[in-house]
mmCIF file of C-alpha atoms in Angstrom:
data_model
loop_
_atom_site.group_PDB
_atom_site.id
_atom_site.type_symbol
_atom_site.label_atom_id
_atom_site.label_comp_id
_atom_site.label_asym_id
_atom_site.label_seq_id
_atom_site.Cartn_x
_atom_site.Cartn_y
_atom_site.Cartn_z
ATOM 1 C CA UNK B 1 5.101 -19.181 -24.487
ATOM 2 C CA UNK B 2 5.177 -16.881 -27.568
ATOM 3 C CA UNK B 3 8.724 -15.631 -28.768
ATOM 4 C CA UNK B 4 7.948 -11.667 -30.688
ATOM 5 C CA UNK B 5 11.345 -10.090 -32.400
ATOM 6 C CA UNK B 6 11.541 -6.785 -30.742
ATOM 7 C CA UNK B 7 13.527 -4.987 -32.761
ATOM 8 C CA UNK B 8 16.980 -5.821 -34.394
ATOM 9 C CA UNK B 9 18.243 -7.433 -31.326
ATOM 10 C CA UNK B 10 15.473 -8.149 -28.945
ATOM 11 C CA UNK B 11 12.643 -10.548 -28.390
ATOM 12 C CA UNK B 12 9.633 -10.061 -26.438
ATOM 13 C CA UNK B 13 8.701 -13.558 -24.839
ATOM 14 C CA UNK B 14 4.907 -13.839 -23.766
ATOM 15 C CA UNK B 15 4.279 -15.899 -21.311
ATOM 16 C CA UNK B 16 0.696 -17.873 -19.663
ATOM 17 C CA UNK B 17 0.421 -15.187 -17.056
ATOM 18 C CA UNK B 18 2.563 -13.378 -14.028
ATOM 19 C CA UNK B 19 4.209 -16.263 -12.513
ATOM 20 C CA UNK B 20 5.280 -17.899 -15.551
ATOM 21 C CA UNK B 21 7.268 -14.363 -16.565
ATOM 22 C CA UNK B 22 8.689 -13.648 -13.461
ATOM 23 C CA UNK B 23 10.018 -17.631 -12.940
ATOM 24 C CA UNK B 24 11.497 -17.312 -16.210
ATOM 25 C CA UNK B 25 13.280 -13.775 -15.861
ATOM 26 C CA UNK B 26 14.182 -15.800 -12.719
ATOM 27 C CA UNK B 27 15.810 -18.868 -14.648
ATOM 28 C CA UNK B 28 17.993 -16.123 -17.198
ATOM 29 C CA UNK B 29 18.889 -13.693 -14.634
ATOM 30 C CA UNK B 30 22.648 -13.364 -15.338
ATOM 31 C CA UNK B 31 22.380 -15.062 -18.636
ATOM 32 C CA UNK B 32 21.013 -12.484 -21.268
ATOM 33 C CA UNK B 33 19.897 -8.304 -20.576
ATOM 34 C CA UNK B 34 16.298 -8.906 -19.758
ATOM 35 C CA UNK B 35 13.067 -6.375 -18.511
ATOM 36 C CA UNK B 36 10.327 -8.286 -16.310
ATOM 37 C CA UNK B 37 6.505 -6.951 -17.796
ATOM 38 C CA UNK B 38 3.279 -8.184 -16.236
ATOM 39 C CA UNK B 39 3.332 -11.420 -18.508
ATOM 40 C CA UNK B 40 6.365 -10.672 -20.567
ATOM 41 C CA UNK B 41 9.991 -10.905 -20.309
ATOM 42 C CA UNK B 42 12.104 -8.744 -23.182
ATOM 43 C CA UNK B 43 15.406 -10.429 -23.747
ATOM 44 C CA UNK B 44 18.276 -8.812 -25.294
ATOM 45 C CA UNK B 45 18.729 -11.829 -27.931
ATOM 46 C CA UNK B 46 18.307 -12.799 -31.366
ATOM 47 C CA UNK B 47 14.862 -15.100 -31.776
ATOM 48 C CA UNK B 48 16.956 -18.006 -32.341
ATOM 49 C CA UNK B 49 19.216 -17.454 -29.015
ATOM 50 C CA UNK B 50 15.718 -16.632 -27.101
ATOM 51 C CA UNK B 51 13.974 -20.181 -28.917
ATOM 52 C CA UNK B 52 17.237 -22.007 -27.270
ATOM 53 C CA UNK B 53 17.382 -20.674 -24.023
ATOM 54 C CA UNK B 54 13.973 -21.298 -23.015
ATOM 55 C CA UNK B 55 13.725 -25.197 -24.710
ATOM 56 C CA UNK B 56 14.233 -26.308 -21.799
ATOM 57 C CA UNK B 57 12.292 -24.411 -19.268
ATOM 58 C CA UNK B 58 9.225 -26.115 -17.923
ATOM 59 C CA UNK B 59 6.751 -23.827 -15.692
ATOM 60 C CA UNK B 60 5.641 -26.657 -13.917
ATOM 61 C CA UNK B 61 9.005 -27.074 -12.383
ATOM 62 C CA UNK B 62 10.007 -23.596 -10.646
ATOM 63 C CA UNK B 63 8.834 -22.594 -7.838
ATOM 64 C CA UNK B 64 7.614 -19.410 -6.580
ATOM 65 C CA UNK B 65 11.051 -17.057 -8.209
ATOM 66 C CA UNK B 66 13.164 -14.901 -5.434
ATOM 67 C CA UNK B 67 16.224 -13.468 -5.852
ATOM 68 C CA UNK B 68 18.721 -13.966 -3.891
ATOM 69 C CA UNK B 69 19.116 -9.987 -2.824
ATOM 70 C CA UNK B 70 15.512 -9.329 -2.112
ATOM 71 C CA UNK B 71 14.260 -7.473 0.365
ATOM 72 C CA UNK B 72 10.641 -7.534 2.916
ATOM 73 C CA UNK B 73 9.832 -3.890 3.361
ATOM 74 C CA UNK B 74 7.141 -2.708 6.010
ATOM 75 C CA UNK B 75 5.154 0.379 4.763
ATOM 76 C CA UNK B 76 3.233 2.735 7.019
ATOM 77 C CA UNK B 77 -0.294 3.754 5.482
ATOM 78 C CA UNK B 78 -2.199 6.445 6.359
ATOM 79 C CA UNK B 79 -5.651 4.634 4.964
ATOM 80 C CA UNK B 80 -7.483 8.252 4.341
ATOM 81 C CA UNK B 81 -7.394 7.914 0.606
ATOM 82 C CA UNK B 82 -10.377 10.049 -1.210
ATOM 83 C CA UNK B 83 -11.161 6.504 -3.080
ATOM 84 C CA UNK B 84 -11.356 4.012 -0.035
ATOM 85 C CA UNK B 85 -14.805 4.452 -0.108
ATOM 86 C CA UNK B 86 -15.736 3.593 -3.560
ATOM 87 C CA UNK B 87 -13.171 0.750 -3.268
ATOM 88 C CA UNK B 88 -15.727 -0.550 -0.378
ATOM 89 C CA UNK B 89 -18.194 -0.517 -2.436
ATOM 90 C CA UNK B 90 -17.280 -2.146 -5.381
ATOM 91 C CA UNK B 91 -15.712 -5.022 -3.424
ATOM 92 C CA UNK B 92 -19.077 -5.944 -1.126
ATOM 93 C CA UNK B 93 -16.369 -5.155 1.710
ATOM 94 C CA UNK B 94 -16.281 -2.100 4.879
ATOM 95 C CA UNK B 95 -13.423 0.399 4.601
ATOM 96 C CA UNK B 96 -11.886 -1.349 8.039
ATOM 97 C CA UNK B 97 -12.301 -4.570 6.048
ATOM 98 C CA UNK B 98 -10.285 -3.087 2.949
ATOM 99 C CA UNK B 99 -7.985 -1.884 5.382
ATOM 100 C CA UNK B 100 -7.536 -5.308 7.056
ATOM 101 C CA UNK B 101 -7.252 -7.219 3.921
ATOM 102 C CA UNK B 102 -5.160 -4.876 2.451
ATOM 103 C CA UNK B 103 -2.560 -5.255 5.728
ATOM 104 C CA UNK B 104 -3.456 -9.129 6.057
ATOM 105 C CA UNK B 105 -0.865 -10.220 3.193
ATOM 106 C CA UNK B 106 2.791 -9.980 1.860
ATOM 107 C CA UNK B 107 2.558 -8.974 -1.456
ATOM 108 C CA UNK B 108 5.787 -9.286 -3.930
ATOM 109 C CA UNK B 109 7.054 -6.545 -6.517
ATOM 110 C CA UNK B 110 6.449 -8.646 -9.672
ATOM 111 C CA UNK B 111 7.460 -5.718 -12.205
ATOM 112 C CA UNK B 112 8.375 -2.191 -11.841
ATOM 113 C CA UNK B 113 7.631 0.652 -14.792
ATOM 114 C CA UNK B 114 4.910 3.565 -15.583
ATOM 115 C CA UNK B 115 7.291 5.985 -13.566
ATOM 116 C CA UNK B 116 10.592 5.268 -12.077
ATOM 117 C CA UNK B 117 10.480 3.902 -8.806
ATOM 118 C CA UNK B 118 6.480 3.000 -9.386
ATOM 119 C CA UNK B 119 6.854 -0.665 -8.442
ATOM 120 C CA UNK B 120 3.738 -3.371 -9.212
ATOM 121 C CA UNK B 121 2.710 -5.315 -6.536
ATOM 122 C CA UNK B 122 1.430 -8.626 -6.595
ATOM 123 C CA UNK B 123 0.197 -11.323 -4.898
ATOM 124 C CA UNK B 124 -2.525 -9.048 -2.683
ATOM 125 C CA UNK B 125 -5.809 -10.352 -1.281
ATOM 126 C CA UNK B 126 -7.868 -11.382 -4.265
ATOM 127 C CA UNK B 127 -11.014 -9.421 -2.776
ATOM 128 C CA UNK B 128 -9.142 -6.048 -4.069
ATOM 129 C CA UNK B 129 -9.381 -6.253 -7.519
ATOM 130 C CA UNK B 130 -10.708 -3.078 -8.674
ATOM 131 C CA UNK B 131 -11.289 -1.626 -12.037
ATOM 132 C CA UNK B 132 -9.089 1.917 -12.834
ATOM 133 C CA UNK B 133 -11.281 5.050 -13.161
ATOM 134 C CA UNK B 134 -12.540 5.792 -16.277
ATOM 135 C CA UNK B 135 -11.115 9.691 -16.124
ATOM 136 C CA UNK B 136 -7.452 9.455 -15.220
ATOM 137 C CA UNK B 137 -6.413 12.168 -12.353
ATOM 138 C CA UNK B 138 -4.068 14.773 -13.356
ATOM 139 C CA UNK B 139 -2.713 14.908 -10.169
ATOM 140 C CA UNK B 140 -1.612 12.057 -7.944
ATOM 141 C CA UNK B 141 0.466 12.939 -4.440
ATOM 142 C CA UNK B 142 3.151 11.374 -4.103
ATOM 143 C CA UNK B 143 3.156 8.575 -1.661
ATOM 144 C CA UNK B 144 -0.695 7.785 -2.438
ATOM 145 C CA UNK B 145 -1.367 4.123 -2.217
ATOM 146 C CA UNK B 146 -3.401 2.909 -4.537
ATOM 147 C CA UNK B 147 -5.515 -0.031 -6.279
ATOM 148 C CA UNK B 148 -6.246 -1.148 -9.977
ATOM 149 C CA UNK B 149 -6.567 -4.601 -11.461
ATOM 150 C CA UNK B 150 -5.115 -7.249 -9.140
ATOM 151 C CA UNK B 151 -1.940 -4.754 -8.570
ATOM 152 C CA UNK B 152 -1.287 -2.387 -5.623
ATOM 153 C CA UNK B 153 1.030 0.287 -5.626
ATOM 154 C CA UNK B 154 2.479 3.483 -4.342
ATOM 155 C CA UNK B 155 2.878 6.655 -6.393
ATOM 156 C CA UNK B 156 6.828 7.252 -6.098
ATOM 157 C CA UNK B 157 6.515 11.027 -6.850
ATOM 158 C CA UNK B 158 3.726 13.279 -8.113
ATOM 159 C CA UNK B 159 2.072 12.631 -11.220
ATOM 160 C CA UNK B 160 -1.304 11.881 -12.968
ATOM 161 C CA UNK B 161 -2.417 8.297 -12.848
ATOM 162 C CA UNK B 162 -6.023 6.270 -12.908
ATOM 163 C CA UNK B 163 -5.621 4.243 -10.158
ATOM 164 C CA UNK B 164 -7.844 4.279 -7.076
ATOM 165 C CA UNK B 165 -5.954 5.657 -3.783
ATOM 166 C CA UNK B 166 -6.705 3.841 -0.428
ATOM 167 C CA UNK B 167 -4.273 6.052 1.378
ATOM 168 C CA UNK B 168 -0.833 7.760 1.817
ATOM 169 C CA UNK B 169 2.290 6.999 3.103
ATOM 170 C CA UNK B 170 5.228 9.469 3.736
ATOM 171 C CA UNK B 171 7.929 6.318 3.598
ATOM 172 C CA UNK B 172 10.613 7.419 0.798
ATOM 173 C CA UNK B 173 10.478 5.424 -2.963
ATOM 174 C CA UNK B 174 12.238 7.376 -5.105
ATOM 175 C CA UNK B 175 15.495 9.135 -4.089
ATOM 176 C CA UNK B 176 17.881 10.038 -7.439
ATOM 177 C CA UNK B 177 20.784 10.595 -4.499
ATOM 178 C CA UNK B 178 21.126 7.502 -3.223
ATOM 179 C CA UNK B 179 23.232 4.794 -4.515
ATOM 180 C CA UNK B 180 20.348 2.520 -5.836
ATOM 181 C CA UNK B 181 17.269 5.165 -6.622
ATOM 182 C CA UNK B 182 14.521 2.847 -6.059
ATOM 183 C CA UNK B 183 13.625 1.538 -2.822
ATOM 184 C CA UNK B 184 11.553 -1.699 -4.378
ATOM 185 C CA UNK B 185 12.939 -4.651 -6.626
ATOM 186 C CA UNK B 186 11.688 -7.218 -8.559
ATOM 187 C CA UNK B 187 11.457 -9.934 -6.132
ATOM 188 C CA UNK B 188 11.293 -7.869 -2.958
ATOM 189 C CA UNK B 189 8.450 -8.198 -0.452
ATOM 190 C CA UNK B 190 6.267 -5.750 0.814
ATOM 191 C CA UNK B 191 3.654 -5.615 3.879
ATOM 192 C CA UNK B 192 1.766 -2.575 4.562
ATOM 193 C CA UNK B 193 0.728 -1.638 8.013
ATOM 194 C CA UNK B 194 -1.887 1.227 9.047
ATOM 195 C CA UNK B 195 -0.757 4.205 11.004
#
């Protein structure tokens, strides 16, 4: 791990990849102000409090991180997206084997950020990695389920984004009048099932 200042009173810690982040955002939950990234965790701390509070954390020791309010969340998918083709191809796979291995496991929301509500999911069959387009869209739907990297995710509202949509669902994300806006949560689970 790498400890960046961030600022006056922040510091960026980099961690060895996703897992590694998300077990130690795990291990300071309650402890310090803290934002989960892909392989980062910023900490509301000095470098020196951010140097002691992670001496003694040891990767190799935590298991997979969960918090203690998390939540599994079925998703209905429409799989009609105007990429799921292209996604076949680059994978070697059918579009009713996308489908199946995109429905086969539980992913986890490791980190949540580009738009609020727009929650990362990890964890997905490794078969689905997929490069972004080149040409971002201007216009994504919302509720379009999409690919890009190793992550799946679902576009909590319309906007313009590069990632390559498998299908729809019309299952809320987003809703600024309920108590807690976002449906997903670092730590939550999430299976999606075809409709």
């Amino acid at each position: 791990m790498r400890v960046l200042p961030s600022g006056d009173t922040a510091s960026l810690i980099e961690c060895a990849n996703g897992f590694e982040a998300s077990a130690l955002a795990a291990t300071l939950q309650g402890t310090v102000e803290l934002t989960l990234g892909a392989r980062t965790v910023l900490v509301r701390a000095s470098r020196s409090q951010t140097l002691a509070m992670i001496a003694t954390f040891d990767p190799s020791e935590q298991s997979v991180p969960t918090h203690s309010e998390s939540q599994h969340h079925i998703i209905g998918v429409r799989y009609d997206g105007p990429d799921l083709e292209r996604v076949a191809g680059v994978v070697g796979l059918s579009s009713d084997e996308v489908i199946a291995a995109h429905t086969s496991t539980t992913l986890r929301v490791g980190f949540a950020g580009f738009a609020p509500g727009f929650a990362y999911l990890v964890g997905g069959d490794p078969r689905l990695e997929v490069p972004r387009l080149d040409v971002p869209r201007p216009r994504v739907p919302t509720g379009s389920v999409a690919l890009a990297s190793r992550y799946s995710g679902i576009y909590p509202r319309e906007s313009a984004g590069g990632w390559l949509i498998i299908g729809h669902t019309s299952d809320w994300l987003w809703d600024i009048d309920r108590t807690i806006p976002a449906r997903f949560a670092p730590g939550d689970s999430v299976t999606f099932e075809a409709i």
